[in-house]
PDB file of C-alpha atoms and ligand atoms in Angstrom:
ATOM      1  CA  MET A   1    -122.495 236.792  76.883  1.00  0.00           C
ATOM      2  CA  SER A   2    -119.365 236.287  78.971  1.00  0.00           C
ATOM      3  CA  ALA A   3    -116.344 234.719  77.312  1.00  0.00           C
ATOM      4  CA  PRO A   4    -115.663 231.028  77.989  1.00  0.00           C
ATOM      5  CA  GLN A   5    -113.248 230.310  80.816  1.00  0.00           C
ATOM      6  CA  PRO A   6    -110.992 227.366  81.583  1.00  0.00           C
ATOM      7  CA  ASP A   7    -112.626 224.671  83.641  1.00  0.00           C
ATOM      8  CA  LYS A   8    -113.358 226.352  86.999  1.00  0.00           C
ATOM      9  CA  ILE A   9    -112.428 223.364  89.135  1.00  0.00           C
ATOM     10  CA  THR A  10    -109.408 221.925  87.342  1.00  0.00           C
ATOM     11  CA  GLY A  11    -108.227 225.102  85.571  1.00  0.00           C
ATOM     12  CA  THR A  12    -107.893 222.980  82.427  1.00  0.00           C
ATOM     13  CA  PRO A  13    -107.356 225.127  79.326  1.00  0.00           C
ATOM     14  CA  LEU A  14    -110.109 225.068  76.694  1.00  0.00           C
ATOM     15  CA  VAL A  15    -107.735 223.608  74.094  1.00  0.00           C
ATOM     16  CA  SER A  16    -106.788 220.644  76.283  1.00  0.00           C
ATOM     17  CA  ARG A  17    -107.838 217.104  75.539  1.00  0.00           C
ATOM     18  CA  GLN A  18    -109.565 215.601  78.561  1.00  0.00           C
ATOM     19  CA  ASP A  19    -109.126 211.925  79.390  1.00  0.00           C
ATOM     20  CA  GLY A  20    -111.002 209.832  76.850  1.00  0.00           C
ATOM     21  CA  GLN A  21    -112.106 212.859  74.820  1.00  0.00           C
ATOM     22  CA  THR A  22    -112.299 212.284  71.070  1.00  0.00           C
ATOM     23  CA  THR A  23    -111.022 214.764  68.480  1.00  0.00           C
ATOM     24  CA  THR A  24    -113.421 217.649  67.990  1.00  0.00           C
ATOM     25  CA  VAL A  25    -114.701 217.842  64.444  1.00  0.00           C
ATOM     26  CA  VAL A  26    -114.347 221.400  63.114  1.00  0.00           C
ATOM     27  CA  PRO A  27    -116.823 222.175  60.323  1.00  0.00           C
ATOM     28  CA  VAL A  28    -116.097 224.719  57.609  1.00  0.00           C
ATOM     29  CA  GLY A  29    -119.251 224.533  55.503  1.00  0.00           C
ATOM     30  CA  ASP A  30    -119.414 220.922  54.336  1.00  0.00           C
ATOM     31  CA  VAL A  31    -115.721 220.357  55.019  1.00  0.00           C
ATOM     32  CA  LEU A  32    -115.097 218.526  58.274  1.00  0.00           C
ATOM     33  CA  PHE A  33    -111.635 218.766  59.847  1.00  0.00           C
ATOM     34  CA  GLY A  34    -110.851 216.002  62.318  1.00  0.00           C
ATOM     35  CA  GLY A  35    -113.185 213.395  60.830  1.00  0.00           C
ATOM     36  CA  GLU A  36    -112.266 210.278  58.880  1.00  0.00           C
ATOM     37  CA  LYS A  37    -111.448 212.228  55.744  1.00  0.00           C
ATOM     38  CA  VAL A  38    -108.080 213.903  55.301  1.00  0.00           C
ATOM     39  CA  ILE A  39    -108.802 217.445  54.070  1.00  0.00           C
ATOM     40  CA  ILE A  40    -106.782 218.882  51.190  1.00  0.00           C
ATOM     41  CA  ILE A  41    -106.447 222.662  50.963  1.00  0.00           C
ATOM     42  CA  GLY A  42    -104.907 223.833  47.694  1.00  0.00           C
ATOM     43  CA  GLY A  43    -104.328 227.080  45.884  1.00  0.00           C
ATOM     44  CA  PRO A  44    -101.743 229.759  45.240  1.00  0.00           C
ATOM     45  CA  CYS A  45     -99.701 231.537  47.860  1.00  0.00           C
ATOM     46  CA  ALA A  46    -101.236 234.853  46.768  1.00  0.00           C
ATOM     47  CA  VAL A  47    -104.330 235.841  44.832  1.00  0.00           C
ATOM     48  CA  GLU A  48    -102.885 237.589  41.786  1.00  0.00           C
ATOM     49  CA  GLY A  49    -105.952 238.215  39.634  1.00  0.00           C
ATOM     50  CA  ARG A  50    -109.383 236.962  38.695  1.00  0.00           C
ATOM     51  CA  ASP A  51    -108.370 234.513  35.978  1.00  0.00           C
ATOM     52  CA  GLN A  52    -105.521 233.126  38.051  1.00  0.00           C
ATOM     53  CA  ILE A  53    -107.617 232.320  41.126  1.00  0.00           C
ATOM     54  CA  THR A  54    -110.676 230.989  39.282  1.00  0.00           C
ATOM     55  CA  ARG A  55    -108.481 228.785  37.080  1.00  0.00           C
ATOM     56  CA  LEU A  56    -106.546 227.430  40.044  1.00  0.00           C
ATOM     57  CA  ALA A  57    -109.707 226.875  42.088  1.00  0.00           C
ATOM     58  CA  ALA A  58    -111.094 224.739  39.246  1.00  0.00           C
ATOM     59  CA  GLU A  59    -107.817 222.785  39.105  1.00  0.00           C
ATOM     60  CA  VAL A  60    -107.804 222.195  42.866  1.00  0.00           C
ATOM     61  CA  ALA A  61    -111.428 220.992  42.794  1.00  0.00           C
ATOM     62  CA  SER A  62    -110.863 218.676  39.844  1.00  0.00           C
ATOM     63  CA  LYS A  63    -107.732 217.146  41.387  1.00  0.00           C
ATOM     64  CA  GLY A  64    -109.300 216.133  44.678  1.00  0.00           C
ATOM     65  CA  GLY A  65    -108.855 219.296  46.740  1.00  0.00           C
ATOM     66  CA  THR A  66    -111.552 220.012  49.310  1.00  0.00           C
ATOM     67  CA  MET A  67    -110.807 223.640  50.073  1.00  0.00           C
ATOM     68  CA  LEU A  68    -109.243 226.639  48.359  1.00  0.00           C
ATOM     69  CA  ARG A  69    -106.533 228.901  49.748  1.00  0.00           C
ATOM     70  CA  GLY A  70    -105.037 232.177  48.526  1.00  0.00           C
ATOM     71  CA  GLY A  71    -103.529 235.155  50.305  1.00  0.00           C
ATOM     72  CA  ALA A  72    -105.109 238.583  49.878  1.00  0.00           C
ATOM     73  CA  TRP A  73    -102.870 240.183  52.514  1.00  0.00           C
ATOM     74  CA  LYS A  74     -99.350 238.782  52.356  1.00  0.00           C
ATOM     75  CA  PRO A  75     -96.829 238.975  55.208  1.00  0.00           C
ATOM     76  CA  ARG A  76     -93.653 239.698  53.219  1.00  0.00           C
ATOM     77  CA  THR A  77     -90.159 240.026  54.576  1.00  0.00           C
ATOM     78  CA  SER A  78     -89.558 243.141  52.494  1.00  0.00           C
ATOM     79  CA  PRO A  79     -92.044 245.999  52.450  1.00  0.00           C
ATOM     80  CA  TYR A  80     -91.253 246.415  48.730  1.00  0.00           C
ATOM     81  CA  SER A  81     -92.399 242.892  47.795  1.00  0.00           C
ATOM     82  CA  PHE A  82     -95.952 242.234  46.561  1.00  0.00           C
ATOM     83  CA  GLN A  83     -98.222 242.707  49.573  1.00  0.00           C
ATOM     84  CA  GLY A  84    -101.398 241.178  48.150  1.00  0.00           C
ATOM     85  CA  LEU A  85    -104.528 242.625  46.549  1.00  0.00           C
ATOM     86  CA  GLY A  86    -106.296 243.239  49.858  1.00  0.00           C
ATOM     87  CA  VAL A  87    -110.076 243.621  49.650  1.00  0.00           C
ATOM     88  CA  GLU A  88    -110.021 243.018  45.897  1.00  0.00           C
ATOM     89  CA  GLY A  89    -108.297 239.686  46.547  1.00  0.00           C
ATOM     90  CA  LEU A  90    -111.000 238.765  49.009  1.00  0.00           C
ATOM     91  CA  GLU A  91    -113.686 239.485  46.412  1.00  0.00           C
ATOM     92  CA  LEU A  92    -111.840 237.396  43.830  1.00  0.00           C
ATOM     93  CA  LEU A  93    -111.667 234.504  46.303  1.00  0.00           C
ATOM     94  CA  ALA A  94    -115.433 234.763  46.763  1.00  0.00           C
ATOM     95  CA  MET A  95    -115.865 234.535  42.977  1.00  0.00           C
ATOM     96  CA  ALA A  96    -113.598 231.508  42.836  1.00  0.00           C
ATOM     97  CA  ARG A  97    -115.576 229.889  45.632  1.00  0.00           C
ATOM     98  CA  LYS A  98    -118.741 230.369  43.599  1.00  0.00           C
ATOM     99  CA  SER A  99    -117.344 228.941  40.388  1.00  0.00           C
ATOM    100  CA  SER A 100    -115.535 225.999  42.007  1.00  0.00           C
ATOM    101  CA  GLY A 101    -117.847 225.199  44.919  1.00  0.00           C
ATOM    102  CA  LEU A 102    -114.833 225.146  47.276  1.00  0.00           C
ATOM    103  CA  PRO A 103    -114.926 227.074  50.571  1.00  0.00           C
ATOM    104  CA  PHE A 104    -111.797 229.144  51.133  1.00  0.00           C
ATOM    105  CA  VAL A 105    -109.321 230.065  53.847  1.00  0.00           C
ATOM    106  CA  THR A 106    -107.318 233.275  53.681  1.00  0.00           C
ATOM    107  CA  GLU A 107    -104.858 234.983  55.974  1.00  0.00           C
ATOM    108  CA  VAL A 108    -105.827 237.989  58.051  1.00  0.00           C
ATOM    109  CA  LEU A 109    -102.802 240.021  59.100  1.00  0.00           C
ATOM    110  CA  ASP A 110    -104.231 243.058  60.833  1.00  0.00           C
ATOM    111  CA  PRO A 111    -106.731 242.974  63.713  1.00  0.00           C
ATOM    112  CA  ARG A 112    -108.530 245.890  62.007  1.00  0.00           C
ATOM    113  CA  ASP A 113    -109.271 243.670  58.982  1.00  0.00           C
ATOM    114  CA  VAL A 114    -110.787 240.744  60.889  1.00  0.00           C
ATOM    115  CA  GLU A 115    -114.367 241.926  60.483  1.00  0.00           C
ATOM    116  CA  THR A 116    -113.963 242.514  56.742  1.00  0.00           C
ATOM    117  CA  VAL A 117    -112.325 239.139  56.163  1.00  0.00           C
ATOM    118  CA  ALA A 118    -114.757 237.293  58.434  1.00  0.00           C
ATOM    119  CA  GLU A 119    -117.708 238.634  56.442  1.00  0.00           C
ATOM    120  CA  VAL A 120    -116.497 236.901  53.298  1.00  0.00           C
ATOM    121  CA  ALA A 121    -114.059 234.075  54.102  1.00  0.00           C
ATOM    122  CA  ASP A 122    -115.076 230.621  55.303  1.00  0.00           C
ATOM    123  CA  MET A 123    -112.033 230.324  57.545  1.00  0.00           C
ATOM    124  CA  LEU A 124    -109.449 232.821  58.852  1.00  0.00           C
ATOM    125  CA  GLN A 125    -105.776 231.924  58.638  1.00  0.00           C
ATOM    126  CA  ILE A 126    -103.470 233.284  61.312  1.00  0.00           C
ATOM    127  CA  GLY A 127    -100.008 233.090  59.803  1.00  0.00           C
ATOM    128  CA  SER A 128     -96.766 231.919  61.290  1.00  0.00           C
ATOM    129  CA  ARG A 129     -95.553 235.473  61.846  1.00  0.00           C
ATOM    130  CA  SER A 130     -98.764 236.418  63.675  1.00  0.00           C
ATOM    131  CA  VAL A 131     -99.097 233.476  66.029  1.00  0.00           C
ATOM    132  CA  GLN A 132     -98.387 235.631  69.073  1.00  0.00           C
ATOM    133  CA  ASN A 133    -100.203 238.743  67.900  1.00  0.00           C
ATOM    134  CA  PHE A 134    -102.572 238.544  70.847  1.00  0.00           C
ATOM    135  CA  PRO A 135    -104.969 241.331  69.770  1.00  0.00           C
ATOM    136  CA  LEU A 136    -105.316 239.558  66.390  1.00  0.00           C
ATOM    137  CA  LEU A 137    -105.974 236.212  68.089  1.00  0.00           C
ATOM    138  CA  ARG A 138    -108.653 237.804  70.251  1.00  0.00           C
ATOM    139  CA  GLU A 139    -110.363 239.484  67.296  1.00  0.00           C
ATOM    140  CA  ALA A 140    -110.297 236.259  65.310  1.00  0.00           C
ATOM    141  CA  GLY A 141    -111.826 234.365  68.228  1.00  0.00           C
ATOM    142  CA  ALA A 142    -114.519 236.993  68.740  1.00  0.00           C
ATOM    143  CA  SER A 143    -115.473 236.832  65.033  1.00  0.00           C
ATOM    144  CA  GLY A 144    -116.835 233.325  65.604  1.00  0.00           C
ATOM    145  CA  LYS A 145    -115.299 232.146  62.312  1.00  0.00           C
ATOM    146  CA  PRO A 146    -113.262 228.936  62.093  1.00  0.00           C
ATOM    147  CA  VAL A 147    -109.552 229.686  62.507  1.00  0.00           C
ATOM    148  CA  LEU A 148    -106.565 227.964  60.912  1.00  0.00           C
ATOM    149  CA  LEU A 149    -103.678 228.639  63.289  1.00  0.00           C
ATOM    150  CA  LYS A 150    -100.243 228.169  61.768  1.00  0.00           C
ATOM    151  CA  ARG A 151     -97.364 227.315  64.041  1.00  0.00           C
ATOM    152  CA  GLY A 152     -94.939 230.171  64.449  1.00  0.00           C
ATOM    153  CA  MET A 153     -91.539 229.427  62.944  1.00  0.00           C
ATOM    154  CA  MET A 154     -90.063 230.124  66.395  1.00  0.00           C
ATOM    155  CA  THR A 155     -92.815 228.913  68.727  1.00  0.00           C
ATOM    156  CA  THR A 156     -92.744 225.904  70.969  1.00  0.00           C
ATOM    157  CA  ILE A 157     -95.767 223.613  71.028  1.00  0.00           C
ATOM    158  CA  ASP A 158     -96.691 225.059  74.390  1.00  0.00           C
ATOM    159  CA  GLU A 159     -96.651 228.616  73.055  1.00  0.00           C
ATOM    160  CA  TRP A 160     -98.701 227.482  70.063  1.00  0.00           C
ATOM    161  CA  LEU A 161    -101.299 225.874  72.334  1.00  0.00           C
ATOM    162  CA  ASN A 162    -101.476 229.081  74.343  1.00  0.00           C
ATOM    163  CA  ALA A 163    -102.025 231.085  71.155  1.00  0.00           C
ATOM    164  CA  ALA A 164    -104.993 228.814  70.397  1.00  0.00           C
ATOM    165  CA  GLU A 165    -106.223 229.355  73.935  1.00  0.00           C
ATOM    166  CA  TYR A 166    -106.442 233.101  73.197  1.00  0.00           C
ATOM    167  CA  VAL A 167    -108.795 232.332  70.300  1.00  0.00           C
ATOM    168  CA  LEU A 168    -110.960 230.021  72.389  1.00  0.00           C
ATOM    169  CA  ALA A 169    -110.966 232.322  75.412  1.00  0.00           C
ATOM    170  CA  SER A 170    -112.296 235.067  73.122  1.00  0.00           C
ATOM    171  CA  GLY A 171    -115.278 233.009  72.029  1.00  0.00           C
ATOM    172  CA  GLY A 172    -113.881 231.040  69.097  1.00  0.00           C
ATOM    173  CA  LYS A 173    -114.556 227.316  69.188  1.00  0.00           C
ATOM    174  CA  ASP A 174    -113.640 226.084  65.717  1.00  0.00           C
ATOM    175  CA  LEU A 175    -109.871 225.998  65.471  1.00  0.00           C
ATOM    176  CA  VAL A 176    -107.499 223.845  63.446  1.00  0.00           C
ATOM    177  CA  PHE A 177    -103.744 223.784  64.075  1.00  0.00           C
ATOM    178  CA  CYS A 178    -101.395 223.860  61.072  1.00  0.00           C
ATOM    179  CA  GLU A 179     -97.807 222.666  61.449  1.00  0.00           C
ATOM    180  CA  ARG A 180     -95.642 224.386  58.815  1.00  0.00           C
ATOM    181  CA  GLY A 181     -92.128 223.792  60.022  1.00  0.00           C
ATOM    182  CA  ILE A 182     -89.855 225.598  62.428  1.00  0.00           C
ATOM    183  CA  ARG A 183     -86.453 227.261  62.171  1.00  0.00           C
ATOM    184  CA  THR A 184     -83.573 225.058  63.167  1.00  0.00           C
ATOM    185  CA  PHE A 185     -79.849 224.933  62.398  1.00  0.00           C
ATOM    186  CA  GLU A 186     -80.622 222.947  59.202  1.00  0.00           C
ATOM    187  CA  PRO A 187     -80.697 225.142  56.084  1.00  0.00           C
ATOM    188  CA  ALA A 188     -81.369 222.454  53.433  1.00  0.00           C
ATOM    189  CA  MET A 189     -85.085 223.093  53.511  1.00  0.00           C
ATOM    190  CA  ARG A 190     -86.818 226.415  54.185  1.00  0.00           C
ATOM    191  CA  ASN A 191     -87.936 225.082  57.587  1.00  0.00           C
ATOM    192  CA  THR A 192     -87.671 221.821  59.492  1.00  0.00           C
ATOM    193  CA  LEU A 193     -91.013 220.016  59.466  1.00  0.00           C
ATOM    194  CA  ASP A 194     -91.740 218.900  63.010  1.00  0.00           C
ATOM    195  CA  LEU A 195     -93.951 215.882  62.444  1.00  0.00           C
ATOM    196  CA  GLY A 196     -93.561 214.994  66.099  1.00  0.00           C
ATOM    197  CA  SER A 197     -95.877 217.891  66.867  1.00  0.00           C
ATOM    198  CA  ILE A 198     -98.764 215.878  65.422  1.00  0.00           C
ATOM    199  CA  ALA A 199     -98.254 213.199  68.069  1.00  0.00           C
ATOM    200  CA  VAL A 200     -97.850 215.756  70.841  1.00  0.00           C
ATOM    201  CA  LEU A 201    -100.905 217.776  69.805  1.00  0.00           C
ATOM    202  CA  ARG A 202    -102.993 214.596  69.576  1.00  0.00           C
ATOM    203  CA  GLU A 203    -102.216 214.024  73.237  1.00  0.00           C
ATOM    204  CA  ARG A 204    -102.565 217.597  74.415  1.00  0.00           C
ATOM    205  CA  THR A 205    -105.490 218.997  72.440  1.00  0.00           C
ATOM    206  CA  HIS A 206    -108.867 217.782  71.215  1.00  0.00           C
ATOM    207  CA  LEU A 207    -108.628 220.047  68.155  1.00  0.00           C
ATOM    208  CA  PRO A 208    -107.564 218.834  64.681  1.00  0.00           C
ATOM    209  CA  VAL A 209    -104.102 219.360  63.224  1.00  0.00           C
ATOM    210  CA  ILE A 210    -103.100 219.665  59.586  1.00  0.00           C
ATOM    211  CA  VAL A 211     -99.702 220.024  57.925  1.00  0.00           C
ATOM    212  CA  ASP A 212     -98.389 222.513  55.364  1.00  0.00           C
ATOM    213  CA  PRO A 213     -95.526 220.742  53.567  1.00  0.00           C
ATOM    214  CA  SER A 214     -95.081 223.645  51.109  1.00  0.00           C
ATOM    215  CA  HIS A 215     -93.799 226.263  53.560  1.00  0.00           C
ATOM    216  CA  ALA A 216     -91.787 223.593  55.370  1.00  0.00           C
ATOM    217  CA  ALA A 217     -90.040 222.443  52.178  1.00  0.00           C
ATOM    218  CA  GLY A 218     -89.638 225.788  50.441  1.00  0.00           C
ATOM    219  CA  SER A 219     -88.919 223.835  47.291  1.00  0.00           C
ATOM    220  CA  ARG A 220     -91.446 221.938  45.179  1.00  0.00           C
ATOM    221  CA  ARG A 221     -89.299 218.832  44.866  1.00  0.00           C
ATOM    222  CA  TYR A 222     -89.586 218.047  48.586  1.00  0.00           C
ATOM    223  CA  VAL A 223     -93.310 218.665  49.003  1.00  0.00           C
ATOM    224  CA  GLU A 224     -94.514 215.163  48.122  1.00  0.00           C
ATOM    225  CA  THR A 225     -92.253 213.386  50.618  1.00  0.00           C
ATOM    226  CA  LEU A 226     -93.322 215.684  53.440  1.00  0.00           C
ATOM    227  CA  ALA A 227     -97.002 215.438  52.484  1.00  0.00           C
ATOM    228  CA  ARG A 228     -96.914 211.627  52.490  1.00  0.00           C
ATOM    229  CA  ALA A 229     -95.118 211.540  55.814  1.00  0.00           C
ATOM    230  CA  ALA A 230     -97.672 213.931  57.330  1.00  0.00           C
ATOM    231  CA  VAL A 231    -100.610 211.759  56.294  1.00  0.00           C
ATOM    232  CA  ALA A 232     -98.847 208.659  57.604  1.00  0.00           C
ATOM    233  CA  ALA A 233     -98.267 210.445  60.921  1.00  0.00           C
ATOM    234  CA  GLY A 234    -102.006 211.077  61.244  1.00  0.00           C
ATOM    235  CA  ALA A 235    -102.477 214.655  60.049  1.00  0.00           C
ATOM    236  CA  ASP A 236    -106.122 215.618  59.558  1.00  0.00           C
ATOM    237  CA  GLY A 237    -105.310 217.497  56.394  1.00  0.00           C
ATOM    238  CA  LEU A 238    -102.712 219.112  54.153  1.00  0.00           C
ATOM    239  CA  LEU A 239    -102.248 222.635  52.852  1.00  0.00           C
ATOM    240  CA  ILE A 240    -100.402 222.645  49.531  1.00  0.00           C
ATOM    241  CA  GLU A 241     -99.502 225.641  47.378  1.00  0.00           C
ATOM    242  CA  THR A 242    -100.209 225.365  43.650  1.00  0.00           C
ATOM    243  CA  HIS A 243     -99.616 227.683  40.724  1.00  0.00           C
ATOM    244  CA  ASP A 244     -99.944 227.087  37.006  1.00  0.00           C
ATOM    245  CA  ASP A 245     -97.212 229.552  36.086  1.00  0.00           C
ATOM    246  CA  PRO A 246     -94.720 229.265  38.940  1.00  0.00           C
ATOM    247  CA  GLY A 247     -92.105 231.130  36.920  1.00  0.00           C
ATOM    248  CA  HIS A 248     -94.241 234.250  37.272  1.00  0.00           C
ATOM    249  CA  ALA A 249     -95.774 233.648  40.724  1.00  0.00           C
ATOM    250  CA  LEU A 250     -95.653 236.815  42.818  1.00  0.00           C
ATOM    251  CA  SER A 251     -94.762 234.922  46.000  1.00  0.00           C
ATOM    252  CA  ASP A 252     -93.430 231.506  47.019  1.00  0.00           C
ATOM    253  CA  ALA A 253     -92.717 230.534  43.415  1.00  0.00           C
ATOM    254  CA  GLU A 254     -90.086 227.928  44.334  1.00  0.00           C
ATOM    255  CA  GLN A 255     -92.403 225.791  46.426  1.00  0.00           C
ATOM    256  CA  SER A 256     -95.520 226.036  44.262  1.00  0.00           C
ATOM    257  CA  LEU A 257     -96.547 222.892  42.419  1.00  0.00           C
ATOM    258  CA  MET A 258     -98.089 222.684  38.979  1.00  0.00           C
ATOM    259  CA  PRO A 259    -101.717 221.483  39.230  1.00  0.00           C
ATOM    260  CA  ALA A 260    -100.841 218.099  37.658  1.00  0.00           C
ATOM    261  CA  ASP A 261     -98.223 217.491  40.361  1.00  0.00           C
ATOM    262  CA  PHE A 262    -100.670 218.644  43.020  1.00  0.00           C
ATOM    263  CA  GLY A 263    -103.075 216.006  41.656  1.00  0.00           C
ATOM    264  CA  SER A 264    -100.518 213.224  41.786  1.00  0.00           C
ATOM    265  CA  ILE A 265     -99.588 214.108  45.374  1.00  0.00           C
ATOM    266  CA  VAL A 266    -103.265 213.972  46.337  1.00  0.00           C
ATOM    267  CA  ASP A 267    -103.485 210.514  44.728  1.00  0.00           C
ATOM    268  CA  SER A 268    -100.381 209.196  46.439  1.00  0.00           C
ATOM    269  CA  CYS A 269    -101.530 210.575  49.810  1.00  0.00           C
ATOM    270  CA  ARG A 270    -104.926 208.940  49.303  1.00  0.00           C
ATOM    271  CA  ALA A 271    -103.258 205.520  49.190  1.00  0.00           C
ATOM    272  CA  ILE A 272    -101.516 206.282  52.494  1.00  0.00           C
ATOM    273  CA  ALA A 273    -104.713 207.593  54.084  1.00  0.00           C
ATOM    274  CA  GLN A 274    -106.522 204.398  53.127  1.00  0.00           C
ATOM    275  CA  ALA A 275    -103.701 202.257  54.490  1.00  0.00           C
ATOM    276  CA  ILE A 276    -104.226 203.812  57.925  1.00  0.00           C
ATOM    277  CA  GLY A 277    -108.008 203.516  57.867  1.00  0.00           C
ATOM    278  CA  ARG A 278    -108.834 207.015  56.672  1.00  0.00           C
ATOM    279  CA  ASP A 279    -109.964 208.435  53.365  1.00  0.00           C
ATOM    280  CA  LEU A 280    -109.108 211.428  51.255  1.00  0.00           C
TER     281      LEU A 280
HETATM  282  C1  PEP B   1     -98.904 231.244  53.607  1.00  0.00           C
HETATM  283  O1  PEP B   1     -99.693 230.335  53.950  1.00  0.00           O
HETATM  284  O2  PEP B   1     -98.820 231.685  52.457  1.00  0.00           O
HETATM  285  C2  PEP B   1     -97.945 231.739  54.630  1.00  0.00           C
HETATM  286  C3  PEP B   1     -97.434 232.960  54.542  1.00  0.00           C
HETATM  287  O3  PEP B   1     -97.661 230.809  55.554  1.00  0.00           O
HETATM  288  P1  PEP B   1     -96.785 230.905  56.910  1.00  0.00           P
HETATM  289  O4  PEP B   1     -97.510 231.903  57.765  1.00  0.00           O
HETATM  290  O5  PEP B   1     -96.836 229.514  57.427  1.00  0.00           O
HETATM  291  O6  PEP B   1     -95.403 231.349  56.509  1.00  0.00           O
HETATM  292 MN1   MN B   2     -96.971 231.088  50.782  1.00  0.00          MN
END
């Protein structure tokens, strides 16, 4: 089968929204991105062990989460920091999926691991640092699995759209964008959350867009404000990091919310979703 190509006559990229085209609904099992319901992805930054991930998956499910997250391969600034449990982490995520009933998304860092991750995960995350790893984008597209494409911390919206085009041009069709903040001159938060990108992507692509307030904020006390603003701006979902022992979390401890706080954010975002004619 030959790979899909941009529209032969107009040269329109596969990610582009055509005039009058509605948002494409991206299914991940029973979870539908881009529909009426705002999707909540919750879970720890990293899978740290069996008890940790099964416990947190149960918390996410009971507090209104629709999908589980957890990193098995972690892109860390220092090579001496915890790098993730790898294949073992993937197996633990599969166990947590079984016990909680939640499908899961996990990051794939290396093009050589795409096949392994795609065999088990419900959705492949391409992280901020990998957004222009073109061989990885191609492998992810060719796997046929749904892809969650984070915005690079240094990528323009145009570059981000082109990264998605790599996935689609390689045969992928189910892709969800995830805005997670960009680097600016402002150091008060870990990143600057560009909520304007939701409006721009709505215009320029037919694919859904969700927001990750956790990596944007970098600090748990700012997550709720950013999450509420994202839902108000029309995001199709949120990705929120949770941990029940943040003091001992092996990565992103500062921004991880206790499950109870995760639950109250979900509740407060539900009220906003309903106010704009959606549900959560
Ligand atoms: C993550 O989701 O844990 C992560 C590393 O995110 P990002 O690629 O957005 O930094
Ligand atoms: Mn993280």
